Amino acid sequence: MTTTIPTAPWGDLVAAALLGTERRTPPVAPRPGQDAPSALLDAAALSTVRRRAGLRPAPARPGPGRAPEDPRPALPTAARSRLAMLLADRSAPGRGGPRSAPDLAELLPQWLALANHHGYRVPDALLPALLDAARARTDLRPEALTLGGPRALWLARLNPDWKFALRGTAGRAPTALPEPSGAATGPDDEQRLWEEGLFAERVSLLAAARHRDPAAGLALLSGTWSTERAEDRLMFLDSLRDDLSPSDEPFLEQALSDRSRNVRATAAELLSALPGSALAARMAERSRGCVSLTTDEVTGGELTDGELTDGELTDGEAATSKLTADKPTAAEWITVRPPDECDSGMQRDGIVPKPPSGRGERSWWLGQLVEATPLDRWSAWFGGRGVAEIVALPVADGWQADLHAAWCRAAVRQRSAEWCRALLGTPAVAPVTAGEAAPAAWRDPAKLLSALPARERAEWVAEFIASHGLSDAFRLLGVCTVPWAEPLGRAVVDALDIARDAGSYPWSFSGVMGLAERCLDPAQADRLEVLTAIPDESEGAAPGAGGYWAEAFQRLVGTLRLRAAIQAELEPA
């Protein structure tokens, strides 16, 4: 005889269990001598066995494919141990060491950059820790993914915590990655990888193709441009900067009509960096109608800046021009007539019609026009004058700040060292004179310096520090090439020494001290040893400041020596 086991819907059993048998009668009857809760549990157990027995086994998932090969050389043994230490220190809950000990976490970015410079690959066992570090710190991602290579991408597919690696990196695509698994070996393979690869692989492929053959790389991008997402189009477009050429102009002109405002703005910026482009010519024509040179004859007396509303000479010099009393003299100044409207043509060429809060519309439009105008046009329009002469011309009616600010942006965008040099002026003159109105802060030395040769940059900043001290030099130091060339390194150390002698606390200069730890030439460690001694406290000095300064310089010297050891460990055998 077959015994039939009573069944009940699983949902009813769960509901009775949650509410309790006193509030909900179980959907099964108890056996003789059995209470309701026991009957419910027995029914649930039987139902569970029945449900499991009735399940069909799911097909086994295929295991991950073989990790791609990475032909780059392995790290030297000492460098591998150092990387393990740096990654372990990053995940430590607290520093716990003395204040004079180097901050290992701040050395990790420099270690990664140096290892990539030598072309090493990361040890497989350290890949997870490296990806964890890159996940926590976006500034590490470009160099970490480069060092991780194709195996970092392969591993990132297996862990959703590392999905950032599959979307490229913030601010910079991993163009230095080696060829990923299944990389293109011919036109067909390249096209397949472009259409089916991960985003990071596609960015890497586009950069490699553009570097090898700009036209072929552009053709690759053009083929799928209309189907790409807006954020992907923006990053692909941005990757064209390094190998930009006049042959890219037709594609960029089409991108001016893109449905994404950011894509349109980037396309306009790239076109304005091509002095011979049609957009640059259109912008120049508009600027020529807004900015002109005015010449007038003045006889006798003085021409003061009261007669020219904004007749200031650059670098804060007085604008008074002494004129001979018995002979007519030609006075020259720049007249500005900003556009009255931002028409559809200007908007298509990248002019943003709505200004930021607190900015006038006409000055906003003028700045964008001048910024996109080829700089060589101004000399032709202003009678063949040199750049320094043009910058020195007075500007009427209070438009100097707007005009010079636009010239600064144009000089940086077009990488014109001559214009940057003229707009910077001499380091002895402060960027903003005390008491000036906010618009006078048109000059951004940090950006202008970025277009100058590394040696000239270091010399300019060193002279600036000698004239103004360290308080306004932090951003300027950030654009100088590492390690700092002399006389910059000596100027920074001398300024820190002066601050110590003045009796102030070192944490007022903690930002500069941190930069010095990362940017000073490690060879300077021995020369700085003398600064690690605790000085005698002078009258009026902050209590205990000497001891704190000694610790700060001990940390600086220790960090420099550690950087020297890292460089030696990474040197190829």
Coordinates of C-alpha atoms in Angstrom, one line a residue, residues 10-571:
W10 CA 5.2 26.5 0.0
G11 CA 3.9 30.1 0.4
D12 CA 1.1 29.0 2.8
L13 CA 3.7 27.1 4.9
V14 CA 5.9 30.1 5.1
A15 CA 3.0 32.4 6.0
A16 CA 1.9 30.1 8.9
A17 CA 5.5 29.9 10.1
L18 CA 5.9 33.7 10.1
L19 CA 2.6 34.5 11.8
G20 CA 2.6 31.5 14.2
T21 CA 0.2 28.6 14.4
E22 CA -1.9 30.4 17.1
R23 CA -2.7 33.2 14.6
R24 CA -2.7 31.1 11.4
T25 CA -4.0 27.5 11.1
P26 CA -1.3 25.4 9.4
P27 CA -2.4 24.2 5.9
V28 CA -1.7 20.6 7.0
A29 CA -3.6 18.5 9.6
P30 CA -1.5 17.1 12.6
R31 CA -1.2 13.3 12.9
P32 CA -2.7 11.7 16.0
G33 CA -0.8 12.9 19.1
Q34 CA 1.0 15.7 17.2
D35 CA 0.6 19.4 17.8
A36 CA 0.2 22.0 15.1
P37 CA 3.7 23.5 15.2
S38 CA 5.3 20.0 14.8
A39 CA 3.0 19.2 11.9
L40 CA 3.9 22.5 10.3
L41 CA 7.7 21.8 10.6
D42 CA 7.3 18.3 9.3
A43 CA 5.4 19.5 6.3
A44 CA 8.0 22.2 5.6
A45 CA 10.8 19.6 5.8
L46 CA 9.0 17.2 3.4
S47 CA 8.2 20.1 1.0
T48 CA 11.8 21.2 1.0
V49 CA 13.1 17.7 0.1
R50 CA 10.4 17.4 -2.6
R51 CA 11.3 20.8 -4.1
R52 CA 15.0 20.0 -4.1
A53 CA 14.5 16.6 -5.6
G54 CA 12.4 18.1 -8.4
L55 CA 15.1 20.7 -9.4
R56 CA 16.9 20.1 -12.6
P57 CA 20.6 20.6 -12.4
A58 CA 21.7 23.8 -14.2
P59 CA 24.4 23.5 -16.9
A60 CA 27.9 24.0 -15.6
R61 CA 29.3 27.5 -16.4
P62 CA 32.4 27.5 -18.4
G63 CA 35.5 28.5 -16.4
P64 CA 37.4 31.7 -17.1
G65 CA 39.7 31.6 -20.1
R66 CA 43.4 31.4 -19.8
A67 CA 45.0 34.6 -18.6
P68 CA 46.8 36.4 -21.5
E69 CA 50.5 36.4 -21.7
D70 CA 52.5 39.5 -20.7
P71 CA 55.9 39.5 -22.4
R72 CA 57.3 42.4 -20.4
P73 CA 60.2 41.7 -18.0
A74 CA 59.5 40.8 -14.4
L75 CA 60.3 43.1 -11.5
P76 CA 63.7 42.7 -9.9
T77 CA 63.5 40.9 -6.6
A78 CA 64.1 44.0 -4.4
A79 CA 61.6 46.1 -6.4
R80 CA 59.0 43.3 -6.0
S81 CA 59.5 43.3 -2.2
R82 CA 59.2 47.1 -2.2
L83 CA 55.9 47.1 -4.1
A84 CA 54.5 44.5 -1.7
M85 CA 55.5 46.8 1.2
L86 CA 54.0 49.9 -0.4
L87 CA 50.7 48.1 -1.1
A88 CA 50.5 46.6 2.4
D89 CA 51.2 50.1 3.9
R90 CA 48.3 51.5 1.9
S91 CA 45.8 49.1 3.5
A92 CA 47.2 49.6 7.0
P93 CA 44.6 51.2 9.4
G94 CA 47.0 53.9 10.6
R95 CA 50.5 55.0 10.3
G96 CA 51.5 54.4 13.8
G97 CA 55.2 55.3 13.1
P98 CA 57.1 58.3 14.2
R99 CA 56.3 61.6 12.5
S100 CA 59.8 61.7 11.0
A101 CA 59.1 58.4 9.1
P102 CA 58.4 58.7 5.3
D103 CA 54.8 58.4 4.1
L104 CA 54.9 55.2 2.0
A105 CA 51.5 55.8 0.5
E106 CA 52.6 59.0 -1.1
L107 CA 55.5 57.2 -2.7
L108 CA 53.3 54.6 -4.5
P109 CA 52.4 56.9 -7.5
Q110 CA 56.0 57.7 -8.1
W111 CA 57.0 54.0 -7.8
L112 CA 54.4 53.0 -10.4
A113 CA 55.4 55.7 -12.8
L114 CA 59.1 54.7 -12.5
A115 CA 58.3 51.0 -13.0
N116 CA 56.3 51.7 -16.1
H117 CA 59.1 53.9 -17.4
H118 CA 61.3 50.8 -17.3
G119 CA 58.6 48.6 -18.9
Y120 CA 58.1 46.1 -16.1
R121 CA 55.0 44.0 -15.4
V122 CA 53.5 43.5 -12.0
P123 CA 53.9 40.0 -10.3
D124 CA 50.7 38.0 -10.7
A125 CA 50.4 37.5 -6.9
L126 CA 50.3 41.3 -6.4
L127 CA 47.7 42.0 -9.0
P128 CA 44.7 41.8 -6.6
A129 CA 46.3 44.2 -4.2
L130 CA 47.3 46.6 -7.0
L131 CA 43.7 46.7 -8.3
D132 CA 42.4 47.2 -4.8
A133 CA 44.8 50.2 -4.5
A134 CA 43.6 51.6 -7.8
R135 CA 40.0 51.1 -6.8
A136 CA 40.5 53.2 -3.6
R137 CA 42.6 55.9 -5.3
T138 CA 41.6 57.2 -8.7
D139 CA 45.0 59.0 -9.1
L140 CA 46.7 55.6 -9.2
R141 CA 44.5 54.1 -11.9
P142 CA 46.4 55.1 -15.1
E143 CA 49.8 53.9 -13.9
A144 CA 48.3 50.9 -12.0
L145 CA 46.5 49.6 -15.1
T146 CA 49.5 50.2 -17.3
L147 CA 51.6 48.1 -14.9
G148 CA 48.9 45.5 -14.6
G149 CA 48.7 45.2 -18.4
P150 CA 46.3 42.7 -20.1
R151 CA 46.2 40.5 -17.0
A152 CA 44.7 43.3 -14.9
L153 CA 41.8 43.6 -17.4
W154 CA 41.4 39.8 -17.5
L155 CA 41.2 39.7 -13.7
A156 CA 38.9 42.7 -13.5
R157 CA 36.3 40.8 -15.5
L158 CA 36.0 38.2 -12.7
N159 CA 35.4 40.7 -9.8
P160 CA 32.7 43.4 -10.0
D161 CA 34.8 45.5 -7.4
W162 CA 37.3 46.1 -10.2
K163 CA 34.9 47.0 -13.0
F164 CA 36.5 50.5 -13.1
A165 CA 39.3 48.9 -15.0
L166 CA 37.0 47.9 -17.8
R167 CA 35.8 51.5 -18.4
G168 CA 39.2 53.1 -18.8
T169 CA 40.5 55.7 -16.2
A170 CA 39.4 59.1 -15.1
G171 CA 41.2 61.8 -17.0
R172 CA 43.5 59.5 -19.0
A173 CA 42.9 56.4 -21.0
P174 CA 45.3 53.5 -20.5
T175 CA 47.0 54.0 -23.8
A176 CA 50.2 52.4 -22.6
L177 CA 48.6 49.0 -22.0
P178 CA 50.2 46.1 -23.9
E179 CA 48.0 44.3 -26.5
P180 CA 45.2 42.5 -24.7
S181 CA 44.3 38.9 -25.1
G182 CA 43.0 38.4 -28.6
A183 CA 44.5 41.6 -29.8
A184 CA 44.5 42.6 -33.4
T185 CA 47.1 41.1 -35.6
G186 CA 45.6 42.3 -38.8
P187 CA 42.9 44.6 -40.2
D188 CA 40.1 42.1 -39.6
D189 CA 41.2 41.3 -36.0
E190 CA 41.6 45.0 -35.3
Q191 CA 38.0 45.7 -36.6
R192 CA 36.6 42.9 -34.5
L193 CA 38.4 44.1 -31.4
W194 CA 37.1 47.6 -32.0
E195 CA 33.5 46.4 -32.3
E196 CA 33.5 43.8 -29.6
G197 CA 36.3 44.7 -27.1
L198 CA 36.0 46.2 -23.7
F199 CA 36.1 50.0 -23.5
A200 CA 39.6 50.1 -22.1
E201 CA 40.8 47.8 -24.9
R202 CA 39.1 50.0 -27.5
V203 CA 40.6 53.2 -26.2
S204 CA 44.0 51.5 -26.2
L205 CA 43.5 50.2 -29.7
L206 CA 42.4 53.7 -31.0
A207 CA 45.4 55.4 -29.5
A208 CA 47.8 52.8 -30.9
A209 CA 46.1 53.0 -34.4
R210 CA 46.3 56.8 -34.3
H211 CA 49.9 56.8 -33.3
R212 CA 50.8 54.3 -36.1
D213 CA 48.5 55.8 -38.8
P214 CA 46.3 58.8 -37.8
A215 CA 44.0 58.4 -40.9
A216 CA 43.4 54.7 -40.2
G217 CA 42.7 55.4 -36.6
L218 CA 40.2 58.1 -37.5
A219 CA 38.5 55.8 -40.0
L220 CA 38.1 53.2 -37.2
L221 CA 36.4 55.8 -35.0
S222 CA 34.2 57.2 -37.8
G223 CA 32.8 53.7 -38.6
T224 CA 31.0 53.4 -35.2
W225 CA 30.8 57.1 -34.2
S226 CA 27.0 57.4 -34.6
T227 CA 26.3 54.4 -32.4
E228 CA 28.6 55.3 -29.5
R229 CA 27.3 56.6 -26.2
A230 CA 27.8 60.3 -25.5
E231 CA 30.4 59.8 -22.7
D232 CA 32.3 57.3 -24.9
R233 CA 32.3 59.7 -27.9
L234 CA 33.7 62.4 -25.6
M235 CA 36.6 60.2 -24.4
F236 CA 37.3 58.9 -27.9
L237 CA 37.4 62.5 -29.2
D238 CA 39.7 63.6 -26.4
S239 CA 42.1 60.8 -27.3
L240 CA 42.7 62.5 -30.7
R241 CA 44.7 65.3 -29.0
D242 CA 48.1 63.8 -29.1
D243 CA 48.2 63.1 -32.8
L244 CA 46.0 65.9 -34.0
S245 CA 46.6 67.0 -37.6
P246 CA 44.8 69.0 -40.3
S247 CA 43.5 65.8 -41.8
D248 CA 41.2 65.5 -38.7
E249 CA 39.4 68.7 -39.5
P250 CA 36.5 67.3 -41.6
F251 CA 35.6 64.8 -38.8
L252 CA 35.8 67.5 -36.1
E253 CA 33.7 69.8 -38.2
Q254 CA 31.0 67.2 -38.3
A255 CA 31.3 66.7 -34.5
L256 CA 30.4 70.4 -34.1
S257 CA 26.8 69.3 -34.8
D258 CA 26.9 66.4 -32.2
R259 CA 23.8 66.1 -30.0
S260 CA 26.1 66.2 -26.9
R261 CA 27.1 69.7 -25.7
N262 CA 30.4 68.4 -24.2
V263 CA 31.3 66.7 -27.5
R264 CA 30.6 69.9 -29.4
A265 CA 32.7 71.9 -27.0
T266 CA 35.6 69.4 -27.2
A267 CA 35.5 69.4 -31.0
A268 CA 35.6 73.2 -31.1
E269 CA 38.5 73.2 -28.8
L270 CA 40.5 70.7 -30.9
L271 CA 39.7 72.7 -34.1
S272 CA 40.9 75.9 -32.5
A273 CA 44.2 74.2 -31.8
L274 CA 44.6 73.8 -35.5
P275 CA 45.6 77.3 -36.6
G276 CA 44.8 76.6 -40.3
S277 CA 41.3 75.2 -39.6
A278 CA 38.1 76.8 -41.0
L279 CA 36.8 77.2 -37.4
A280 CA 40.0 79.1 -36.4
A281 CA 39.5 81.4 -39.4
R282 CA 35.9 82.0 -38.5
M283 CA 36.8 82.8 -34.9
A284 CA 39.6 85.1 -36.1
E285 CA 37.3 87.0 -38.4
R286 CA 34.9 87.6 -35.5
S287 CA 37.7 88.6 -33.1
R288 CA 39.0 91.1 -35.7
G289 CA 35.7 92.9 -35.6
C290 CA 35.9 93.1 -31.8
V291 CA 39.5 94.1 -31.1
S292 CA 41.4 96.7 -33.0
L293 CA 44.4 99.0 -32.6
T294 CA 43.6 102.7 -32.3
T295 CA 46.2 105.4 -33.1
D296 CA 45.9 109.1 -32.3
E297 CA 48.2 112.1 -32.3
V298 CA 48.6 113.9 -29.0
T299 CA 50.5 117.3 -28.9
G300 CA 52.0 118.5 -25.7
G301 CA 51.3 117.7 -22.1
E302 CA 50.8 114.2 -20.7
L303 CA 48.6 111.3 -21.7
T304 CA 47.5 109.8 -18.5
D305 CA 45.5 106.7 -17.7
G306 CA 42.6 109.0 -16.9
E307 CA 42.3 109.6 -20.6
L308 CA 42.4 105.9 -21.3
T309 CA 40.0 104.4 -18.9
D310 CA 42.1 101.2 -18.5
G311 CA 45.5 102.5 -19.6
E312 CA 47.6 100.3 -17.4
L313 CA 50.8 98.9 -18.7
T314 CA 51.4 95.2 -18.0
D315 CA 53.3 94.0 -14.8
G316 CA 51.7 96.8 -12.8
E317 CA 53.8 99.7 -14.3
A318 CA 52.4 103.1 -14.3
A319 CA 50.4 103.9 -17.4
T320 CA 51.5 107.5 -17.7
S321 CA 53.2 108.2 -21.1
K322 CA 55.4 111.4 -21.1
L323 CA 54.9 113.3 -24.4
T324 CA 57.2 116.0 -25.7
A325 CA 55.5 119.4 -25.5
D326 CA 56.7 120.7 -28.8
K327 CA 56.1 117.7 -31.1
P328 CA 53.1 115.6 -32.0
T329 CA 53.3 112.1 -30.7
A330 CA 51.3 109.0 -31.8
A331 CA 49.4 107.4 -28.9
E332 CA 48.3 103.8 -29.5
W333 CA 45.9 101.6 -27.5
I334 CA 43.7 98.7 -28.0
T335 CA 40.0 99.3 -28.4
V336 CA 37.5 96.5 -27.6
R337 CA 34.0 96.2 -28.9
P338 CA 32.5 92.9 -27.7
P339 CA 29.8 91.1 -29.8
D340 CA 26.2 92.2 -29.3
E341 CA 24.8 88.7 -29.6
C342 CA 25.7 85.1 -29.7
D343 CA 24.2 84.0 -33.0
S344 CA 23.6 80.4 -34.1
G345 CA 26.9 80.3 -36.1
M346 CA 28.9 81.2 -33.0
Q347 CA 27.1 78.6 -31.0
R348 CA 27.8 75.9 -33.6
D349 CA 31.5 76.9 -33.4
G350 CA 31.5 76.1 -29.7
I351 CA 30.6 79.5 -28.1
V352 CA 28.6 78.9 -25.0
P353 CA 25.8 81.5 -24.9
K354 CA 25.0 81.5 -21.2
P355 CA 27.8 83.0 -19.0
P356 CA 28.5 81.7 -15.5
S357 CA 27.0 83.5 -12.5
G358 CA 28.5 87.0 -12.1
R359 CA 29.9 87.3 -15.6
G360 CA 28.5 89.6 -18.2
E361 CA 27.3 88.1 -21.5
R362 CA 29.3 90.2 -23.8
S363 CA 32.6 89.8 -22.0
W364 CA 31.9 86.0 -21.8
W365 CA 31.4 85.8 -25.6
L366 CA 34.5 88.0 -26.3
G367 CA 36.7 85.8 -24.2
Q368 CA 35.7 82.7 -26.0
L369 CA 36.2 84.3 -29.4
V370 CA 39.7 85.6 -28.6
E371 CA 40.7 82.3 -26.9
A372 CA 39.9 80.4 -30.2
T373 CA 41.7 82.8 -32.4
P374 CA 45.2 81.8 -33.8
L375 CA 47.7 83.9 -31.9
D376 CA 49.8 84.7 -35.0
R377 CA 47.0 86.8 -36.4
W378 CA 47.4 89.6 -33.8
S379 CA 50.9 90.5 -35.0
A380 CA 49.5 90.9 -38.6
W381 CA 46.6 93.0 -37.4
F382 CA 48.7 95.2 -35.1
G383 CA 51.2 96.3 -37.7
G384 CA 53.8 93.5 -37.3
R385 CA 54.5 94.2 -33.7
G386 CA 56.1 91.5 -31.6
V387 CA 54.2 89.6 -28.9
A388 CA 55.8 91.6 -26.0
E389 CA 54.8 94.9 -27.7
I390 CA 51.3 93.7 -28.2
V391 CA 50.9 92.7 -24.5
A392 CA 52.3 96.0 -23.4
L393 CA 49.7 98.1 -25.3
P394 CA 47.2 99.8 -23.0
V395 CA 43.6 98.6 -23.4
A396 CA 40.8 101.2 -23.3
D397 CA 37.5 101.2 -21.3
G398 CA 38.4 98.5 -18.7
W399 CA 38.7 95.6 -21.1
Q400 CA 42.4 94.7 -20.3
A401 CA 41.5 91.9 -17.8
D402 CA 39.1 90.2 -20.2
L403 CA 41.4 90.5 -23.2
H404 CA 44.5 89.3 -21.5
A405 CA 42.7 86.5 -19.7
A406 CA 41.6 85.2 -23.1
W407 CA 45.1 85.6 -24.6
C408 CA 46.4 83.5 -21.6
R409 CA 43.9 80.7 -22.4
A410 CA 44.8 80.8 -26.1
A411 CA 48.5 80.7 -25.3
V412 CA 48.1 77.6 -23.1
R413 CA 45.8 75.9 -25.6
Q414 CA 48.0 76.6 -28.6
R415 CA 51.2 75.8 -26.6
S416 CA 52.8 79.1 -27.5
A417 CA 55.9 79.6 -25.4
E418 CA 56.4 83.1 -26.8
W419 CA 53.0 84.3 -25.7
C420 CA 53.2 82.6 -22.4
R421 CA 56.5 84.2 -21.7
A422 CA 55.2 87.7 -22.5
L423 CA 52.0 87.3 -20.5
L424 CA 53.9 85.9 -17.5
G425 CA 56.2 88.9 -17.2
T426 CA 59.0 88.9 -14.7
P427 CA 58.8 86.7 -11.6
A428 CA 59.6 89.6 -9.4
V429 CA 56.1 91.1 -10.1
A430 CA 53.3 89.4 -8.1
P431 CA 50.5 87.9 -10.2
V432 CA 47.9 90.1 -8.4
T433 CA 48.9 93.3 -6.8
A434 CA 47.4 94.0 -3.3
G435 CA 44.3 96.2 -3.6
E436 CA 43.5 95.3 -7.2
A437 CA 40.0 94.3 -8.1
A438 CA 39.2 90.7 -8.6
P439 CA 39.2 90.9 -12.5
A440 CA 42.9 91.8 -12.4
A441 CA 43.7 88.2 -11.5
W442 CA 43.6 87.4 -15.3
R443 CA 47.0 85.9 -15.2
D444 CA 47.4 82.3 -14.1
P445 CA 51.2 81.7 -13.9
A446 CA 50.7 77.9 -13.3
K447 CA 49.0 77.4 -16.6
L448 CA 51.2 79.7 -18.5
L449 CA 54.3 78.0 -17.1
S450 CA 53.1 74.6 -18.4
A451 CA 53.9 75.7 -22.0
L452 CA 57.5 76.7 -21.2
P453 CA 60.5 74.3 -21.4
A454 CA 61.1 72.5 -18.1
R455 CA 64.4 74.3 -17.4
E456 CA 62.9 77.7 -17.9
R457 CA 59.9 76.8 -15.7
A458 CA 62.2 75.8 -12.8
E459 CA 64.2 79.1 -13.1
W460 CA 61.1 81.3 -13.2
V461 CA 59.6 79.6 -10.2
A462 CA 62.9 79.8 -8.3
E463 CA 63.1 83.5 -8.9
F464 CA 59.4 83.9 -7.9
I465 CA 60.1 82.1 -4.6
A466 CA 63.1 84.3 -3.9
S467 CA 61.0 87.4 -4.4
H468 CA 57.7 86.3 -2.8
G469 CA 58.4 83.3 -0.6
L470 CA 56.5 80.1 -0.5
S471 CA 53.0 81.2 0.3
D472 CA 51.9 81.8 -3.3
A473 CA 54.2 79.2 -4.9
F474 CA 52.4 75.9 -4.2
R475 CA 50.5 75.7 -7.6
L476 CA 53.6 76.9 -9.4
L477 CA 55.7 74.1 -7.9
G478 CA 53.1 71.6 -9.0
V479 CA 53.7 72.2 -12.8
C480 CA 57.5 71.9 -12.5
T481 CA 59.2 68.7 -13.8
V482 CA 60.2 66.1 -11.3
P483 CA 62.8 65.9 -10.0
W484 CA 63.1 69.7 -9.6
A485 CA 66.0 71.1 -11.5
E486 CA 68.4 73.6 -9.9
P487 CA 68.1 76.4 -8.9
L488 CA 64.5 75.5 -7.9
G489 CA 65.3 72.8 -5.4
R490 CA 67.8 75.1 -3.6
A491 CA 65.3 78.0 -3.6
V492 CA 62.6 75.8 -1.9
V493 CA 65.0 74.5 0.7
D494 CA 66.3 78.0 1.4
A495 CA 62.8 79.4 1.8
L496 CA 61.9 76.6 4.2
D497 CA 65.1 77.3 6.2
I498 CA 64.1 81.0 6.4
A499 CA 60.6 80.0 7.6
R500 CA 62.3 77.9 10.3
D501 CA 64.6 80.7 11.4
A502 CA 61.5 83.0 11.6
G503 CA 60.1 80.7 14.4
S504 CA 56.9 79.6 12.7
Y505 CA 55.5 76.1 12.9
P506 CA 56.3 73.7 10.0
W507 CA 52.7 72.6 9.4
S508 CA 52.1 76.1 7.9
F509 CA 54.3 74.8 5.1
S510 CA 53.1 71.1 5.1
G511 CA 51.9 71.3 1.5
V512 CA 55.3 72.6 0.2
M513 CA 57.1 70.1 2.4
G514 CA 55.1 67.2 1.0
L515 CA 55.9 68.4 -2.5
A516 CA 59.6 68.6 -1.6
E517 CA 59.5 65.0 -0.4
R518 CA 58.2 63.8 -3.8
C519 CA 59.9 66.3 -6.1
L520 CA 63.3 67.2 -4.8
D521 CA 66.3 65.4 -6.4
P522 CA 67.1 62.5 -4.1
A523 CA 70.8 63.4 -4.5
Q524 CA 70.1 66.4 -2.3
A525 CA 69.6 64.2 0.8
D526 CA 73.2 64.5 2.1
R527 CA 73.2 68.3 1.7
L528 CA 70.0 68.6 3.7
E529 CA 71.3 66.5 6.6
V530 CA 72.5 69.6 8.5
L531 CA 68.9 70.8 8.7
T532 CA 67.8 67.8 10.8
A533 CA 69.5 69.1 13.9
I534 CA 67.2 70.9 16.5
P535 CA 68.1 74.6 16.4
D536 CA 68.3 76.9 19.3
E537 CA 65.0 78.7 19.8
S538 CA 65.2 82.4 19.0
E539 CA 63.4 85.0 21.0
G540 CA 59.7 85.3 19.9
A541 CA 59.7 81.9 18.2
A542 CA 56.7 79.6 18.7
P543 CA 57.3 77.1 21.6
G544 CA 58.8 73.8 20.4
A545 CA 58.9 74.9 16.7
G546 CA 62.5 74.0 16.4
G547 CA 61.8 70.4 17.4
Y548 CA 59.0 70.1 14.9
W549 CA 61.1 71.5 12.1
A550 CA 63.9 69.0 12.9
E551 CA 61.4 66.2 12.6
A552 CA 60.0 67.6 9.3
F553 CA 63.5 67.8 7.8
Q554 CA 64.3 64.3 9.1
R555 CA 61.3 63.0 7.3
L556 CA 62.3 64.9 4.2
V557 CA 65.9 63.5 4.2
G558 CA 64.6 60.0 5.0
T559 CA 62.1 60.2 2.1
L560 CA 64.7 61.4 -0.3
R561 CA 67.0 58.5 0.6
L562 CA 64.1 56.0 0.2
R563 CA 63.4 57.4 -3.2
A564 CA 67.0 57.0 -4.1
A565 CA 66.8 53.3 -3.0
I566 CA 63.7 52.8 -5.0
Q567 CA 65.3 54.2 -8.2
A568 CA 68.3 51.8 -7.6
E569 CA 66.0 48.8 -7.1
L570 CA 64.1 49.5 -10.4
E571 CA 67.2 49.9 -12.5

